[in-house]
Coordinates of C-alpha atoms and ligand atoms in Angstrom, one line a residue:
X1 CA 0.0 0.0 0.0
X2 CA 1.2 3.5 -0.9
X3 CA 1.8 5.7 2.1
X4 CA 1.8 9.4 1.8
X5 CA 4.7 11.3 3.3
X6 CA 2.7 14.3 4.4
X7 CA 5.6 16.7 5.0
X8 CA 6.9 16.2 1.5
X9 CA 3.7 16.0 -0.5
X10 CA 1.7 18.8 1.0
X11 CA 1.5 22.0 -1.1
X12 CA 0.8 25.5 0.3
X13 CA -2.8 25.9 -0.7
X14 CA -3.9 29.5 -1.4
X15 CA -7.4 28.6 -2.7
X16 CA -10.2 30.8 -1.6
X17 CA -12.3 27.8 -0.8
X18 CA -12.5 24.9 -0.2
X19 CA -9.4 26.1 1.5
X20 CA -6.4 24.8 3.4
X21 CA -6.9 23.0 6.7
X22 CA -4.2 22.7 9.4
X23 CA -2.2 19.6 8.6
X24 CA -2.5 18.5 12.2
X25 CA -6.3 18.2 11.8
X26 CA -6.0 16.1 8.7
X27 CA -3.5 13.8 10.4
X28 CA -5.8 13.5 13.5
X29 CA -8.8 12.7 11.3
X30 CA -6.8 10.2 9.4
X31 CA -5.6 8.5 12.6
X32 CA -9.2 8.3 13.8
X33 CA -10.9 7.5 10.5
X34 CA -11.4 3.7 10.9
X35 CA -11.9 3.6 14.6
X36 CA -13.2 6.8 16.2
X37 CA -13.3 7.0 20.0
X38 CA -12.7 3.2 20.4
X39 CA -16.1 2.5 18.8
X40 CA -14.6 0.4 16.0
X41 CA -16.5 2.7 13.5
X42 CA -15.7 5.8 11.6
X43 CA -17.3 9.0 12.9
X44 CA -19.0 9.3 9.6
X45 CA -20.8 6.0 10.1
X46 CA -22.5 6.7 13.4
X47 CA -26.0 8.0 14.0
X48 CA -26.4 11.8 14.4
X49 CA -28.8 10.9 17.2
X50 CA -26.3 8.7 19.1
X51 CA -24.8 10.0 22.4
X52 CA -21.2 10.0 21.1
X53 CA -22.2 12.1 18.1
X54 CA -24.4 14.5 20.1
X55 CA -21.3 15.0 22.3
X56 CA -19.4 16.2 19.2
X57 CA -22.2 18.7 18.4
X58 CA -22.4 20.0 21.9
X59 CA -18.6 20.3 22.1
X60 CA -18.4 22.1 18.8
X61 CA -21.1 24.6 19.8
X62 CA -19.6 25.2 23.2
X63 CA -16.1 25.8 21.7
X64 CA -17.5 28.2 19.1
X65 CA -19.5 30.1 21.8
X66 CA -16.4 30.4 23.9
X67 CA -14.1 31.5 21.0
X68 CA -16.5 34.3 20.0
X69 CA -18.1 34.9 23.4
X70 CA -21.6 34.2 21.9
X71 CA -24.2 35.2 24.5
X72 CA -27.0 32.9 25.5
X73 CA -29.6 34.8 23.7
X74 CA -28.1 33.8 20.4
X75 CA -28.7 30.4 18.7
X76 CA -25.7 28.7 17.1
X77 CA -26.8 26.5 14.2
X78 CA -24.9 23.9 12.2
X79 CA -26.8 23.6 8.9
X80 CA -26.2 21.5 5.8
X81 CA -25.9 23.3 2.5
X82 CA -23.9 26.0 0.8
X83 CA -23.5 29.5 2.3
X84 CA -25.7 31.0 -0.4
X85 CA -28.7 29.1 0.9
X86 CA -28.6 31.8 3.5
X87 CA -29.1 34.4 0.7
X88 CA -32.7 33.1 0.5
X89 CA -33.3 32.0 4.1
X90 CA -32.5 35.4 5.5
X91 CA -35.3 37.3 3.6
X92 CA -37.6 34.3 3.9
X93 CA -37.3 34.2 7.7
X94 CA -36.9 37.8 8.6
X95 CA -38.7 39.9 6.1
X96 CA -42.5 40.5 6.1
X97 CA -44.2 40.5 2.7
X98 CA -44.7 44.2 2.8
X99 CA -41.4 45.2 4.5
X100 CA -38.0 46.0 3.0
X101 CA -34.4 45.2 3.8
X102 CA -31.2 47.3 3.0
X103 CA -28.2 45.8 1.2
X104 CA -24.7 47.2 1.2
X105 CA -23.1 46.2 -2.1
X106 CA -19.3 45.9 -1.9
X107 CA -18.5 43.0 -4.3
X108 CA -19.5 39.8 -5.8
X109 CA -21.1 38.1 -2.8
X110 CA -23.2 41.0 -1.6
X111 CA -24.4 41.5 -5.1
X112 CA -25.5 37.9 -5.3
X113 CA -27.2 38.1 -1.9
X114 CA -29.1 41.2 -2.9
X115 CA -30.2 39.7 -6.2
X116 CA -31.6 36.7 -4.4
X117 CA -33.4 38.9 -1.8
X118 CA -35.0 40.9 -4.7
X119 CA -36.3 37.7 -6.2
X120 CA -38.1 36.8 -3.0
X121 CA -39.0 40.0 -1.1
X122 CA -38.5 43.8 -1.2
X123 CA -34.9 44.9 -0.8
X124 CA -33.0 48.1 -1.8
X125 CA -29.3 48.9 -2.2
X126 CA -28.3 51.5 0.4
X127 CA -24.8 52.1 -1.0
X128 CA -22.6 50.4 -3.6
X129 CA -19.0 50.6 -4.7
X130 CA -19.8 49.2 -8.2
X131 CA -18.6 52.3 -9.9
X132 CA -15.0 51.6 -8.6
X133 CA -15.4 48.0 -9.7
X134 CA -15.4 47.1 -6.0
X135 CA -11.9 48.3 -5.3
X136 CA -13.1 50.8 -2.7
X137 CA -15.7 50.6 0.1
X138 CA -19.2 51.8 -0.6
X139 CA -19.9 55.3 0.6
X140 CA -22.5 54.4 3.3
X141 CA -24.3 56.7 5.6
X142 CA -26.8 55.4 8.2
X143 CA -29.1 58.3 7.3
X144 CA -29.6 56.7 3.9
X145 CA -31.5 53.8 5.5
X146 CA -35.2 54.1 4.8
X147 CA -37.5 54.3 7.9
X148 CA -38.7 50.9 8.9
X149 CA -35.9 49.0 7.3
X150 CA -36.1 45.4 8.7
X151 CA -32.4 44.7 8.5
X152 CA -29.1 45.9 7.0
X153 CA -27.1 43.2 5.2
X154 CA -23.4 43.4 4.3
X155 CA -20.4 41.2 3.6
X156 CA -17.5 42.2 5.9
X157 CA -15.0 40.4 3.7
X158 CA -15.6 40.1 0.0
X159 CA -13.7 37.0 -0.9
X160 CA -13.6 37.5 -4.7
X161 CA -12.8 41.2 -4.7
X162 CA -10.4 41.1 -1.8
X163 CA -12.3 43.9 0.0
X164 CA -12.8 44.2 3.7
X165 CA -14.7 46.6 5.9
X166 CA -12.3 47.7 8.6
X167 CA -15.2 48.8 10.9
X168 CA -18.7 47.6 11.5
X169 CA -21.3 49.8 9.7
X170 CA -23.5 51.6 12.1
X171 CA -27.3 51.2 11.7
X172 CA -28.8 52.0 15.1
X173 CA -31.5 49.6 16.2
X174 CA -31.8 48.0 12.8
X175 CA -30.4 44.4 13.0
X176 CA -27.2 43.9 11.1
X177 CA -26.8 40.7 9.1
X178 CA -23.3 39.7 8.1
X179 CA -22.0 37.1 5.6
X180 CA -18.7 36.1 7.4
X181 CA -18.0 33.1 5.2
X182 CA -14.4 34.1 4.5
X183 CA -13.6 36.0 7.8
X184 CA -15.4 34.3 10.7
X185 CA -12.7 33.5 13.4
X186 CA -10.0 35.3 11.5
X187 CA -10.5 38.5 13.4
X188 CA -12.2 39.5 16.7
X189 CA -15.9 40.5 16.5
X190 CA -18.5 41.6 19.0
X191 CA -21.4 39.2 18.3
X192 CA -23.9 41.6 19.9
X193 CA -23.2 44.0 17.0
X194 CA -25.1 41.6 14.8
X195 CA -28.6 40.2 14.5
X196 CA -27.4 37.3 12.4
X197 CA -24.0 36.0 11.3
X198 CA -23.4 33.2 8.9
X199 CA -20.4 31.4 7.4
X200 CA -20.0 28.6 4.9
X201 CA -17.4 26.4 6.5
X202 CA -15.2 25.7 3.5
X203 CA -13.1 28.9 3.8
X204 CA -12.0 29.0 7.4
X205 CA -13.6 26.2 9.4
X206 CA -14.1 22.7 7.8
X207 CA -14.8 20.9 4.6
X208 CA -17.6 22.2 2.3
X209 CA -21.2 21.3 3.0
X210 CA -21.7 23.0 6.4
X211 CA -22.9 26.5 7.2
X212 CA -22.7 28.0 10.6
X213 CA -25.4 30.5 11.6
X214 CA -25.4 32.6 14.8
X215 CA -28.7 34.3 15.2
X216 CA -30.3 36.5 17.9
X217 CA -33.2 34.5 19.3
X218 CA -35.7 37.3 19.4
X219 CA -35.4 37.8 15.6
X220 CA -37.0 34.4 15.2
X221 CA -39.9 35.1 17.5
X222 CA -42.0 36.9 15.0
X223 CA -41.2 35.2 11.7
X224 CA -43.4 37.2 9.5
X225 CA -43.9 34.7 6.7
X226 CA -46.8 32.3 7.3
X227 CA -45.2 29.4 5.4
X228 CA -41.5 28.6 5.2
X229 CA -40.3 25.3 3.8
X230 CA -39.4 23.3 6.9
X231 CA -35.7 22.9 6.0
X232 CA -35.4 26.6 5.4
X233 CA -37.0 27.7 8.7
X234 CA -34.4 28.8 11.3
X235 CA -37.0 28.2 14.1
X236 CA -37.1 24.4 13.4
X237 CA -33.3 24.1 13.3
X238 CA -33.0 26.1 16.5
X239 CA -35.7 24.1 18.3
X240 CA -34.1 20.8 17.2
X241 CA -30.5 21.9 17.9
X242 CA -29.5 21.5 14.3
X243 CA -30.6 17.9 14.3
X244 CA -34.0 18.1 12.7
X245 CA -32.6 16.5 9.6
X246 CA -29.2 14.8 9.5
X247 CA -26.5 17.5 9.8
X248 CA -23.3 17.1 7.8
X249 CA -21.8 15.0 10.5
X250 CA -18.2 14.7 9.3
X251 CA -18.0 18.4 8.7
X252 CA -19.3 19.1 12.2
X253 CA -16.6 16.8 13.6
X254 CA -13.9 18.6 11.6
X255 CA -15.3 22.0 12.7
X256 CA -15.1 21.0 16.3
X257 CA -11.4 20.1 15.7
X258 CA -10.8 23.4 14.1
X259 CA -12.3 25.3 17.0
X260 CA -10.0 23.5 19.4
X261 CA -7.1 24.2 17.0
X262 CA -7.9 27.9 17.2
X263 CA -8.0 27.7 21.0
X264 CA -4.6 26.1 21.0
X265 CA -3.2 28.9 18.8
X266 CA -4.3 31.4 21.5
X267 CA -7.8 32.1 20.2
X268 CA -9.1 34.6 17.6
X269 CA -7.1 37.6 18.9
X270 CA -3.8 35.7 18.5
X271 CA -4.7 34.5 15.0
X272 CA -5.8 38.0 14.0
X273 CA -2.4 39.4 15.0
X274 CA -0.7 36.8 12.8
X275 CA -3.2 37.3 10.0
X276 CA -2.4 41.0 10.0
X277 CA 1.3 40.3 9.8
X278 CA 0.9 37.9 6.9
X279 CA -1.2 40.3 5.0
X280 CA 1.0 43.3 5.7
X281 CA 4.1 41.4 4.5
X282 CA 2.4 40.3 1.2
X283 CA 0.9 43.8 0.5
X284 CA 4.2 45.5 1.3
X285 CA 6.0 43.2 -1.2
X286 CA 3.4 43.9 -3.8
X287 CA 3.4 47.7 -3.2
X288 CA 7.2 47.9 -3.4
X289 CA 7.3 45.9 -6.6
X290 CA 6.7 47.5 -10.0
X291 CA 5.8 44.0 -11.4
X292 CA 2.8 43.3 -9.1
X293 CA -0.1 45.6 -8.3
X294 CA -3.0 45.6 -5.9
X295 CA -6.0 47.5 -7.3
X296 CA -7.8 47.5 -3.9
X297 CA -7.7 50.8 -2.0
X298 CA -5.4 50.6 1.0
X299 CA -8.2 51.2 3.5
X300 CA -10.4 48.5 1.9
X301 CA -7.9 45.6 1.7
X302 CA -8.8 42.2 2.9
X303 CA -6.4 40.6 5.3
X304 CA -7.3 37.1 4.2
X305 CA -7.9 37.4 0.4
X306 CA -5.0 39.3 -1.3
X307 CA -5.9 40.1 -4.9
X308 CA -3.2 41.3 -7.3
X309 CA -2.3 41.5 -10.9
X310 CA 0.9 41.5 -13.0
X311 CA 2.2 44.4 -15.0
X312 CA 2.3 41.8 -17.8
X313 CA -1.3 40.3 -17.5
X314 CA -0.6 38.0 -20.4
X315 CA 1.7 36.1 -18.1
X316 CA -0.9 35.2 -15.5
X317 CA -1.3 31.6 -16.7
X318 CA 2.5 31.1 -16.7
X319 CA 2.6 32.5 -13.1
X320 CA 0.0 30.1 -12.0
X321 CA 1.6 27.1 -13.7
X322 CA 5.1 27.8 -12.3
X323 CA 3.7 28.5 -8.8
X324 CA 1.8 25.2 -8.9
X325 CA 5.0 23.3 -9.8
X326 CA 6.6 24.9 -6.8
X327 CA 3.9 23.6 -4.5
X328 CA 2.0 27.0 -4.3
X329 CA -1.5 26.0 -5.2
X330 CA -4.8 27.9 -6.0
X331 CA -3.5 31.4 -6.9
X332 CA -5.7 32.1 -9.9
X333 CA -8.2 34.9 -9.2
X334 CA -11.9 34.3 -9.4
X335 CA -13.1 34.0 -13.0
X336 CA -15.3 37.1 -12.5
X337 CA -12.4 39.5 -11.7
X338 CA -9.4 37.7 -13.2
X339 CA -5.9 38.4 -12.0
X340 CA -4.4 36.5 -9.0
X341 CA -5.5 36.0 -5.5
X342 CA -3.7 34.5 -2.5
X343 CA -6.1 33.4 0.3
X344 CA -4.3 33.4 3.5
X345 CA -6.8 32.2 6.1
X346 CA -6.0 31.1 9.7
X347 CA -4.6 27.8 8.5
X348 CA -2.0 29.3 6.2
X349 CA 1.3 29.6 8.1
X350 CA 3.7 32.6 7.7
X351 CA 6.1 30.1 6.1
X352 CA 3.5 29.8 3.2
X353 CA 3.4 33.5 2.7
X354 CA 7.3 33.6 2.8
X355 CA 7.4 30.9 0.2
X356 CA 4.9 32.8 -2.0
X357 CA 6.9 36.0 -1.8
X358 CA 10.1 34.2 -2.6
X359 CA 8.5 32.7 -5.7
X360 CA 7.0 36.1 -6.7
X361 CA 10.4 37.8 -6.4
X362 CA 12.0 35.1 -8.6
X363 CA 9.2 35.2 -11.2
X364 CA 9.4 39.0 -11.5
X365 CA 13.2 38.9 -12.2
Ligands
PLP401 C1 -17.6 31.4 -0.7 C2 -18.5 32.5 -0.3 C3 -19.9 32.3 -0.4 C4 -20.5 31.1 -1.2 O1 -20.3 29.9 -0.6 P1 -21.1 28.7 -1.1 O2 -21.0 27.7 0.0 O3 -20.5 28.2 -2.3 O4 -22.5 29.1 -1.4 C5 -20.7 33.3 0.0 N1 -20.2 34.4 0.6 C6 -18.9 34.6 0.8 C7 -18.4 35.8 1.5 C8 -18.0 33.6 0.3 O5 -16.7 33.8 0.5

């Protein structure tokens, strides 16, 4: 049987998602794969209603609550499905038929969320940075919110465009909804700033197929829509502790491991410090070079998705091919915006950023 020598075969994976996971988690999962917890079974073969599995769910929820100091009046849900299921669930669950929600449009993902909301309910764009091709932040003023706006929706980190809001938009008493798919757990947040936070797991938490939702309990009290398909109804998932249907069990198990890994790194604050250093190093190299360019305004730059281009754009494919041969994987930008993108989430070590910079320096010479 062929055995993998991990240290030698693992590439640095800069993919935006599914993204790199800490090697120690993969090794742990491999060691436990055939016989989890002495049961003689794989964790993916056990009932989601069995005591050992419920213990995994409880532990994952408790760890996430502790990492983010989630107060008791918020539900933490582990739902199956892609992050963009939430683009529909949010208006379906929170918006009355005659009410309207505000959307801050700062890139690809908020645009898609807004489009979906408009298909289902009434939504309006309160500010957009489309005119700068999403290289700046939208010029948002809370005074632009219509009276009786049900919620304000935004995307704190636009994964495709490499744009990040450095501060939380203020909106008074209007509940704030945040798509944190590519930034949850990479920087400190105050959960009470938000009515609802969601994150697809495949960027920063676990394999694809799981979406984490943190929602203030009172927002679900008066769900205004009389009929919501059962699987899309937050109230059902909250009442059944994410086990109304079969949750993506293996992903929840991996998420739990990831939460413990983050604790062991010193928590979200410690990772944020490292993430800032990684991003600063890469942007500094790009800014000092005449061969590489970042088009994103300095105050709007993501610390986890670094988008850049070459002064010779026709050499992008060559860049990607040579990088891949050097064990630097997933650097091609999203097809919508082109260029290059290095995603440097929590699980990307500084050594990966150093290896990327060394390659970029060589390629430019
Ligand atoms: C990746 C991503 C999504 C979409 O995730 P899916 O699970 O493919 O639906 C949505 N929002 C943001 C910010 C993302 O980065």
